[in-house]
């Protein structure tokens, strides 16, 4: 019974990428059961009460007014409508893969708090809440030297290696080849790992509750060994990228509120700082064992 009560928690605390956030379920209907992929990141209430953001779920809540549409946020292939009120408050209308509206998210321009109301069946509510959390983490994290990156990341000899590229490039295929052919490799996250420049100045990658189609929700971390930009080709070739090329590889992979100047500038600053500490390589490749061995032998940190 105690375990079931914990799963149904109406106030839940999480720690992802070294940051705490709090979720309060205020409607008597929803609970932490909507967030099964977040369970490995559940923690006790932090003593200092310091949160990256707090989020309130209340299906009875409705915004006082609707903002003006300013764009569409691409969240893993799903476009969510973005709106802004005159005082700078943002609203995002989250739609699932079938185009059904399942969540309304509202938050101020400092990304410190958020409110959501959910709509639909369990799967719709789970999808909506997870997407709202993912966006809030990315936006609030940008102010704390933290990025949410679209990548597949493996760990080898204590270092994390992030494969970058647009959807369909073969990121998961390439990391899968590492897992198969490079002994001692493990998968940290397959879609949205966290990259953070720690207070000690170390570029570090973390697992997260968001891993796309692969259920890899691991509370793990490692210093970053390298970024690997993938490009499909009829041959295998690798080279280190220039500073400009590295920036152009990493920034488009980051979840960013491009309509918010502060968020965008902070994201660019963090990308620049990480680039100074971690090399980025371009791998033109086939989906084969030779490609993974070439990348491993070239980019391994130890």
PDB file of N, CA and C in Angstrom, residues 161-238:
ATOM      1  N   UNK A 161      29.648  10.240 -24.877  1.00  0.00           N
ATOM      2  CA  UNK A 161      29.843  10.646 -26.266  1.00  0.00           C
ATOM      3  C   UNK A 161      28.474  10.848 -26.910  1.00  0.00           C
ATOM      4  N   UNK A 162      28.216  12.072 -27.382  1.00  0.00           N
ATOM      5  CA  UNK A 162      26.904  12.429 -27.898  1.00  0.00           C
ATOM      6  C   UNK A 162      26.892  12.439 -29.414  1.00  0.00           C
ATOM      7  N   UNK A 163      25.982  11.660 -30.004  1.00  0.00           N
ATOM      8  CA  UNK A 163      25.785  11.640 -31.447  1.00  0.00           C
ATOM      9  C   UNK A 163      24.682  12.635 -31.812  1.00  0.00           C
ATOM     10  N   UNK A 164      25.011  13.586 -32.687  1.00  0.00           N
ATOM     11  CA  UNK A 164      24.091  14.632 -33.106  1.00  0.00           C
ATOM     12  C   UNK A 164      23.661  14.410 -34.544  1.00  0.00           C
ATOM     13  N   UNK A 165      22.542  15.026 -34.907  1.00  0.00           N
ATOM     14  CA  UNK A 165      22.072  14.938 -36.289  1.00  0.00           C
ATOM     15  C   UNK A 165      20.565  15.070 -36.332  1.00  0.00           C
ATOM     16  N   UNK A 166      20.040  15.461 -37.482  1.00  0.00           N
ATOM     17  CA  UNK A 166      18.594  15.580 -37.620  1.00  0.00           C
ATOM     18  C   UNK A 166      17.964  14.197 -37.525  1.00  0.00           C
ATOM     19  N   UNK A 167      16.675  14.174 -37.263  1.00  0.00           N
ATOM     20  CA  UNK A 167      15.964  12.903 -37.149  1.00  0.00           C
ATOM     21  C   UNK A 167      16.125  12.090 -38.435  1.00  0.00           C
ATOM     22  N   UNK A 168      16.436  10.815 -38.274  1.00  0.00           N
ATOM     23  CA  UNK A 168      16.615   9.944 -39.414  1.00  0.00           C
ATOM     24  C   UNK A 168      18.051   9.815 -39.896  1.00  0.00           C
ATOM     25  N   UNK A 169      18.963  10.570 -39.255  1.00  0.00           N
ATOM     26  CA  UNK A 169      20.371  10.525 -39.661  1.00  0.00           C
ATOM     27  C   UNK A 169      21.020   9.199 -39.285  1.00  0.00           C
ATOM     28  N   UNK A 170      20.575   8.622 -38.186  1.00  0.00           N
ATOM     29  CA  UNK A 170      21.157   7.350 -37.737  1.00  0.00           C
ATOM     30  C   UNK A 170      21.871   7.437 -36.419  1.00  0.00           C
ATOM     31  N   UNK A 171      21.452   8.367 -35.560  1.00  0.00           N
ATOM     32  CA  UNK A 171      22.099   8.529 -34.247  1.00  0.00           C
ATOM     33  C   UNK A 171      21.967   7.251 -33.420  1.00  0.00           C
ATOM     34  N   UNK A 172      20.757   6.753 -33.310  1.00  0.00           N
ATOM     35  CA  UNK A 172      20.529   5.547 -32.522  1.00  0.00           C
ATOM     36  C   UNK A 172      21.210   4.335 -33.148  1.00  0.00           C
ATOM     37  N   UNK A 173      21.237   4.304 -34.473  1.00  0.00           N
ATOM     38  CA  UNK A 173      21.919   3.206 -35.157  1.00  0.00           C
ATOM     39  C   UNK A 173      23.404   3.208 -34.825  1.00  0.00           C
ATOM     40  N   UNK A 174      24.015   4.396 -34.835  1.00  0.00           N
ATOM     41  CA  UNK A 174      25.453   4.473 -34.580  1.00  0.00           C
ATOM     42  C   UNK A 174      25.781   4.128 -33.129  1.00  0.00           C
ATOM     43  N   UNK A 175      25.010   4.658 -32.174  1.00  0.00           N
ATOM     44  CA  UNK A 175      25.292   4.302 -30.784  1.00  0.00           C
ATOM     45  C   UNK A 175      25.012   2.822 -30.543  1.00  0.00           C
ATOM     46  N   UNK A 176      24.023   2.273 -31.274  1.00  0.00           N
ATOM     47  CA  UNK A 176      23.767   0.847 -31.170  1.00  0.00           C
ATOM     48  C   UNK A 176      24.956   0.022 -31.629  1.00  0.00           C
ATOM     49  N   UNK A 177      25.672   0.518 -32.631  1.00  0.00           N
ATOM     50  CA  UNK A 177      26.876  -0.167 -33.098  1.00  0.00           C
ATOM     51  C   UNK A 177      27.978  -0.119 -32.048  1.00  0.00           C
ATOM     52  N   UNK A 178      28.098   1.007 -31.347  1.00  0.00           N
ATOM     53  CA  UNK A 178      29.045   1.075 -30.228  1.00  0.00           C
ATOM     54  C   UNK A 178      28.700   0.012 -29.178  1.00  0.00           C
ATOM     55  N   UNK A 179      27.415  -0.075 -28.840  1.00  0.00           N
ATOM     56  CA  UNK A 179      26.986  -1.037 -27.825  1.00  0.00           C
ATOM     57  C   UNK A 179      27.307  -2.465 -28.254  1.00  0.00           C
ATOM     58  N   UNK A 180      27.203  -2.735 -29.536  1.00  0.00           N
ATOM     59  CA  UNK A 180      27.418  -4.083 -30.048  1.00  0.00           C
ATOM     60  C   UNK A 180      28.902  -4.427 -30.209  1.00  0.00           C
ATOM     61  N   UNK A 181      29.700  -3.451 -30.651  1.00  0.00           N
ATOM     62  CA  UNK A 181      31.071  -3.766 -31.047  1.00  0.00           C
ATOM     63  C   UNK A 181      32.166  -3.205 -30.138  1.00  0.00           C
ATOM     64  N   UNK A 182      31.820  -2.249 -29.265  1.00  0.00           N
ATOM     65  CA  UNK A 182      32.819  -1.659 -28.374  1.00  0.00           C
ATOM     66  C   UNK A 182      32.532  -2.132 -26.952  1.00  0.00           C
ATOM     67  N   UNK A 183      33.242  -3.122 -26.452  1.00  0.00           N
ATOM     68  CA  UNK A 183      32.969  -3.671 -25.115  1.00  0.00           C
ATOM     69  C   UNK A 183      33.051  -2.592 -24.032  1.00  0.00           C
ATOM     70  N   UNK A 184      32.164  -2.712 -23.048  1.00  0.00           N
ATOM     71  CA  UNK A 184      32.167  -1.773 -21.934  1.00  0.00           C
ATOM     72  C   UNK A 184      31.391  -0.501 -22.186  1.00  0.00           C
ATOM     73  N   UNK A 185      30.652  -0.453 -23.301  1.00  0.00           N
ATOM     74  CA  UNK A 185      29.839   0.720 -23.637  1.00  0.00           C
ATOM     75  C   UNK A 185      28.424   0.538 -23.097  1.00  0.00           C
ATOM     76  N   UNK A 186      27.839   1.612 -22.567  1.00  0.00           N
ATOM     77  CA  UNK A 186      26.439   1.552 -22.157  1.00  0.00           C
ATOM     78  C   UNK A 186      25.704   2.793 -22.650  1.00  0.00           C
ATOM     79  N   UNK A 187      24.406   2.652 -22.844  1.00  0.00           N
ATOM     80  CA  UNK A 187      23.560   3.740 -23.340  1.00  0.00           C
ATOM     81  C   UNK A 187      23.077   4.586 -22.170  1.00  0.00           C
ATOM     82  N   UNK A 188      23.320   5.901 -22.226  1.00  0.00           N
ATOM     83  CA  UNK A 188      22.885   6.807 -21.175  1.00  0.00           C
ATOM     84  C   UNK A 188      21.505   7.387 -21.465  1.00  0.00           C
ATOM     85  N   UNK A 189      21.242   7.707 -22.741  1.00  0.00           N
ATOM     86  CA  UNK A 189      19.958   8.268 -23.154  1.00  0.00           C
ATOM     87  C   UNK A 189      19.924   8.231 -24.676  1.00  0.00           C
ATOM     88  N   UNK A 190      18.733   8.060 -25.252  1.00  0.00           N
ATOM     89  CA  UNK A 190      18.662   7.871 -26.701  1.00  0.00           C
ATOM     90  C   UNK A 190      17.964   9.009 -27.435  1.00  0.00           C
ATOM     91  N   UNK A 191      17.639  10.106 -26.747  1.00  0.00           N
ATOM     92  CA  UNK A 191      16.934  11.171 -27.461  1.00  0.00           C
ATOM     93  C   UNK A 191      17.150  12.569 -26.885  1.00  0.00           C
ATOM     94  N   UNK A 192      17.055  12.717 -25.562  1.00  0.00           N
ATOM     95  CA  UNK A 192      17.134  14.051 -24.962  1.00  0.00           C
ATOM     96  C   UNK A 192      17.971  14.042 -23.681  1.00  0.00           C
ATOM     97  N   UNK A 193      19.276  13.837 -23.790  1.00  0.00           N
ATOM     98  CA  UNK A 193      20.129  13.952 -22.605  1.00  0.00           C
ATOM     99  C   UNK A 193      20.288  15.412 -22.194  1.00  0.00           C
ATOM    100  N   UNK A 194      20.706  15.607 -20.960  1.00  0.00           N
ATOM    101  CA  UNK A 194      20.999  16.942 -20.430  1.00  0.00           C
ATOM    102  C   UNK A 194      22.495  17.187 -20.517  1.00  0.00           C
ATOM    103  N   UNK A 195      22.869  18.366 -21.008  1.00  0.00           N
ATOM    104  CA  UNK A 195      24.262  18.794 -21.013  1.00  0.00           C
ATOM    105  C   UNK A 195      24.365  20.016 -20.111  1.00  0.00           C
ATOM    106  N   UNK A 196      25.278  19.956 -19.159  1.00  0.00           N
ATOM    107  CA  UNK A 196      25.406  21.056 -18.209  1.00  0.00           C
ATOM    108  C   UNK A 196      26.869  21.416 -18.003  1.00  0.00           C
ATOM    109  N   UNK A 197      27.127  22.703 -17.939  1.00  0.00           N
ATOM    110  CA  UNK A 197      28.426  23.189 -17.510  1.00  0.00           C
ATOM    111  C   UNK A 197      28.325  23.347 -16.000  1.00  0.00           C
ATOM    112  N   UNK A 198      28.934  22.448 -15.252  1.00  0.00           N
ATOM    113  CA  UNK A 198      28.783  22.420 -13.799  1.00  0.00           C
ATOM    114  C   UNK A 198      29.440  23.648 -13.159  1.00  0.00           C
ATOM    115  N   UNK A 199      29.119  23.925 -11.894  1.00  0.00           N
ATOM    116  CA  UNK A 199      29.774  25.042 -11.197  1.00  0.00           C
ATOM    117  C   UNK A 199      31.294  24.926 -11.173  1.00  0.00           C
ATOM    118  N   UNK A 200      31.795  23.698 -11.299  1.00  0.00           N
ATOM    119  CA  UNK A 200      33.244  23.485 -11.338  1.00  0.00           C
ATOM    120  C   UNK A 200      33.817  23.678 -12.741  1.00  0.00           C
ATOM    121  N   UNK A 201      32.943  23.983 -13.714  1.00  0.00           N
ATOM    122  CA  UNK A 201      33.398  24.233 -15.065  1.00  0.00           C
ATOM    123  C   UNK A 201      33.581  22.988 -15.904  1.00  0.00           C
ATOM    124  N   UNK A 202      32.957  21.864 -15.509  1.00  0.00           N
ATOM    125  CA  UNK A 202      33.085  20.604 -16.246  1.00  0.00           C
ATOM    126  C   UNK A 202      31.861  20.401 -17.135  1.00  0.00           C
ATOM    127  N   UNK A 203      32.087  20.189 -18.420  1.00  0.00           N
ATOM    128  CA  UNK A 203      30.997  19.887 -19.344  1.00  0.00           C
ATOM    129  C   UNK A 203      30.558  18.442 -19.104  1.00  0.00           C
ATOM    130  N   UNK A 204      29.331  18.281 -18.631  1.00  0.00           N
ATOM    131  CA  UNK A 204      28.849  16.984 -18.165  1.00  0.00           C
ATOM    132  C   UNK A 204      27.544  16.630 -18.859  1.00  0.00           C
ATOM    133  N   UNK A 205      27.350  15.333 -19.159  1.00  0.00           N
ATOM    134  CA  UNK A 205      26.114  14.862 -19.754  1.00  0.00           C
ATOM    135  C   UNK A 205      25.393  13.965 -18.743  1.00  0.00           C
ATOM    136  N   UNK A 206      24.071  14.080 -18.716  1.00  0.00           N
ATOM    137  CA  UNK A 206      23.232  13.343 -17.775  1.00  0.00           C
ATOM    138  C   UNK A 206      22.113  12.619 -18.518  1.00  0.00           C
ATOM    139  N   UNK A 207      21.679  11.502 -17.960  1.00  0.00           N
ATOM    140  CA  UNK A 207      20.466  10.874 -18.435  1.00  0.00           C
ATOM    141  C   UNK A 207      19.273  11.725 -18.037  1.00  0.00           C
ATOM    142  N   UNK A 208      18.118  11.478 -18.653  1.00  0.00           N
ATOM    143  CA  UNK A 208      16.926  12.282 -18.369  1.00  0.00           C
ATOM    144  C   UNK A 208      15.672  11.416 -18.464  1.00  0.00           C
ATOM    145  N   UNK A 209      14.515  11.951 -18.036  1.00  0.00           N
ATOM    146  CA  UNK A 209      13.260  11.201 -18.176  1.00  0.00           C
ATOM    147  C   UNK A 209      12.722  11.178 -19.605  1.00  0.00           C
ATOM    148  N   UNK A 210      13.437  11.812 -20.543  1.00  0.00           N
ATOM    149  CA  UNK A 210      12.947  11.939 -21.910  1.00  0.00           C
ATOM    150  C   UNK A 210      13.919  11.242 -22.858  1.00  0.00           C
ATOM    151  N   UNK A 211      13.497  10.126 -23.435  1.00  0.00           N
ATOM    152  CA  UNK A 211      14.405   9.332 -24.260  1.00  0.00           C
ATOM    153  C   UNK A 211      13.763   8.841 -25.547  1.00  0.00           C
ATOM    154  N   UNK A 212      12.759   9.577 -26.035  1.00  0.00           N
ATOM    155  CA  UNK A 212      12.150   9.230 -27.316  1.00  0.00           C
ATOM    156  C   UNK A 212      11.495   7.863 -27.306  1.00  0.00           C
ATOM    157  N   UNK A 213      11.732   7.103 -28.356  1.00  0.00           N
ATOM    158  CA  UNK A 213      11.098   5.787 -28.512  1.00  0.00           C
ATOM    159  C   UNK A 213      11.828   4.699 -27.738  1.00  0.00           C
ATOM    160  N   UNK A 214      13.027   5.004 -27.247  1.00  0.00           N
ATOM    161  CA  UNK A 214      13.801   4.016 -26.494  1.00  0.00           C
ATOM    162  C   UNK A 214      13.608   4.236 -24.999  1.00  0.00           C
ATOM    163  N   UNK A 215      13.100   3.268 -24.259  1.00  0.00           N
ATOM    164  CA  UNK A 215      12.876   3.448 -22.816  1.00  0.00           C
ATOM    165  C   UNK A 215      14.182   3.375 -22.030  1.00  0.00           C
ATOM    166  N   UNK A 216      14.958   4.447 -22.111  1.00  0.00           N
ATOM    167  CA  UNK A 216      16.242   4.511 -21.402  1.00  0.00           C
ATOM    168  C   UNK A 216      16.208   5.715 -20.465  1.00  0.00           C
ATOM    169  N   UNK A 217      15.675   5.515 -19.262  1.00  0.00           N
ATOM    170  CA  UNK A 217      15.489   6.604 -18.301  1.00  0.00           C
ATOM    171  C   UNK A 217      16.427   6.369 -17.124  1.00  0.00           C
ATOM    172  N   UNK A 218      17.692   6.727 -17.315  1.00  0.00           N
ATOM    173  CA  UNK A 218      18.729   6.388 -16.349  1.00  0.00           C
ATOM    174  C   UNK A 218      19.254   7.632 -15.646  1.00  0.00           C
ATOM    175  N   UNK A 219      19.338   7.541 -14.340  1.00  0.00           N
ATOM    176  CA  UNK A 219      19.871   8.643 -13.533  1.00  0.00           C
ATOM    177  C   UNK A 219      21.384   8.471 -13.427  1.00  0.00           C
ATOM    178  N   UNK A 220      22.064   8.790 -14.537  1.00  0.00           N
ATOM    179  CA  UNK A 220      23.510   8.603 -14.635  1.00  0.00           C
ATOM    180  C   UNK A 220      24.137   9.881 -15.182  1.00  0.00           C
ATOM    181  N   UNK A 221      25.454  10.012 -15.031  1.00  0.00           N
ATOM    182  CA  UNK A 221      26.151  11.186 -15.541  1.00  0.00           C
ATOM    183  C   UNK A 221      27.588  10.827 -15.883  1.00  0.00           C
ATOM    184  N   UNK A 222      28.214  11.678 -16.703  1.00  0.00           N
ATOM    185  CA  UNK A 222      29.610  11.476 -17.088  1.00  0.00           C
ATOM    186  C   UNK A 222      30.138  12.764 -17.707  1.00  0.00           C
ATOM    187  N   UNK A 223      31.425  13.054 -17.515  1.00  0.00           N
ATOM    188  CA  UNK A 223      32.009  14.169 -18.261  1.00  0.00           C
ATOM    189  C   UNK A 223      31.951  13.855 -19.751  1.00  0.00           C
ATOM    190  N   UNK A 224      31.793  14.882 -20.569  1.00  0.00           N
ATOM    191  CA  UNK A 224      31.652  14.666 -22.012  1.00  0.00           C
ATOM    192  C   UNK A 224      33.020  14.468 -22.648  1.00  0.00           C
ATOM    193  N   UNK A 225      33.139  13.385 -23.423  1.00  0.00           N
ATOM    194  CA  UNK A 225      34.377  13.124 -24.143  1.00  0.00           C
ATOM    195  C   UNK A 225      34.418  13.813 -25.487  1.00  0.00           C
ATOM    196  N   UNK A 226      33.270  13.848 -26.191  1.00  0.00           N
ATOM    197  CA  UNK A 226      33.212  14.481 -27.508  1.00  0.00           C
ATOM    198  C   UNK A 226      31.769  14.522 -28.000  1.00  0.00           C
ATOM    199  N   UNK A 227      31.515  15.436 -28.942  1.00  0.00           N
ATOM    200  CA  UNK A 227      30.290  15.448 -29.735  1.00  0.00           C
ATOM    201  C   UNK A 227      30.616  14.870 -31.101  1.00  0.00           C
ATOM    202  N   UNK A 228      29.672  14.128 -31.663  1.00  0.00           N
ATOM    203  CA  UNK A 228      29.885  13.504 -32.963  1.00  0.00           C
ATOM    204  C   UNK A 228      28.706  13.854 -33.867  1.00  0.00           C
ATOM    205  N   UNK A 229      28.942  14.735 -34.841  1.00  0.00           N
ATOM    206  CA  UNK A 229      27.917  15.103 -35.815  1.00  0.00           C
ATOM    207  C   UNK A 229      27.899  14.062 -36.923  1.00  0.00           C
ATOM    208  N   UNK A 230      26.750  13.416 -37.102  1.00  0.00           N
ATOM    209  CA  UNK A 230      26.646  12.350 -38.103  1.00  0.00           C
ATOM    210  C   UNK A 230      26.111  12.870 -39.438  1.00  0.00           C
ATOM    211  N   UNK A 231      26.628  12.304 -40.511  1.00  0.00           N
ATOM    212  CA  UNK A 231      26.151  12.599 -41.857  1.00  0.00           C
ATOM    213  C   UNK A 231      26.234  11.331 -42.680  1.00  0.00           C
ATOM    214  N   UNK A 232      25.123  10.919 -43.245  1.00  0.00           N
ATOM    215  CA  UNK A 232      25.114   9.698 -44.039  1.00  0.00           C
ATOM    216  C   UNK A 232      25.972   9.864 -45.292  1.00  0.00           C
ATOM    217  N   UNK A 233      26.714   8.810 -45.637  1.00  0.00           N
ATOM    218  CA  UNK A 233      27.588   8.840 -46.808  1.00  0.00           C
ATOM    219  C   UNK A 233      27.858   7.406 -47.264  1.00  0.00           C
ATOM    220  N   UNK A 234      28.326   7.222 -48.500  1.00  0.00           N
ATOM    221  CA  UNK A 234      28.660   5.873 -48.990  1.00  0.00           C
ATOM    222  C   UNK A 234      30.069   5.452 -48.615  1.00  0.00           C
ATOM    223  N   UNK A 235      30.632   6.086 -47.601  1.00  0.00           N
ATOM    224  CA  UNK A 235      31.992   5.786 -47.135  1.00  0.00           C
ATOM    225  C   UNK A 235      32.092   6.211 -45.675  1.00  0.00           C
ATOM    226  N   UNK A 236      33.211   5.888 -45.028  1.00  0.00           N
ATOM    227  CA  UNK A 236      33.447   6.278 -43.642  1.00  0.00           C
ATOM    228  C   UNK A 236      34.636   7.234 -43.576  1.00  0.00           C
ATOM    229  N   UNK A 237      34.397   8.426 -43.036  1.00  0.00           N
ATOM    230  CA  UNK A 237      35.442   9.438 -42.942  1.00  0.00           C
ATOM    231  C   UNK A 237      35.141  10.333 -41.745  1.00  0.00           C
ATOM    232  N   UNK A 238      36.158  10.707 -41.000  1.00  0.00           N
ATOM    233  CA  UNK A 238      35.946  11.531 -39.814  1.00  0.00           C
ATOM    234  C   UNK A 238      37.001  12.630 -39.740  1.00  0.00           C
TER     235      UNK A 238
END
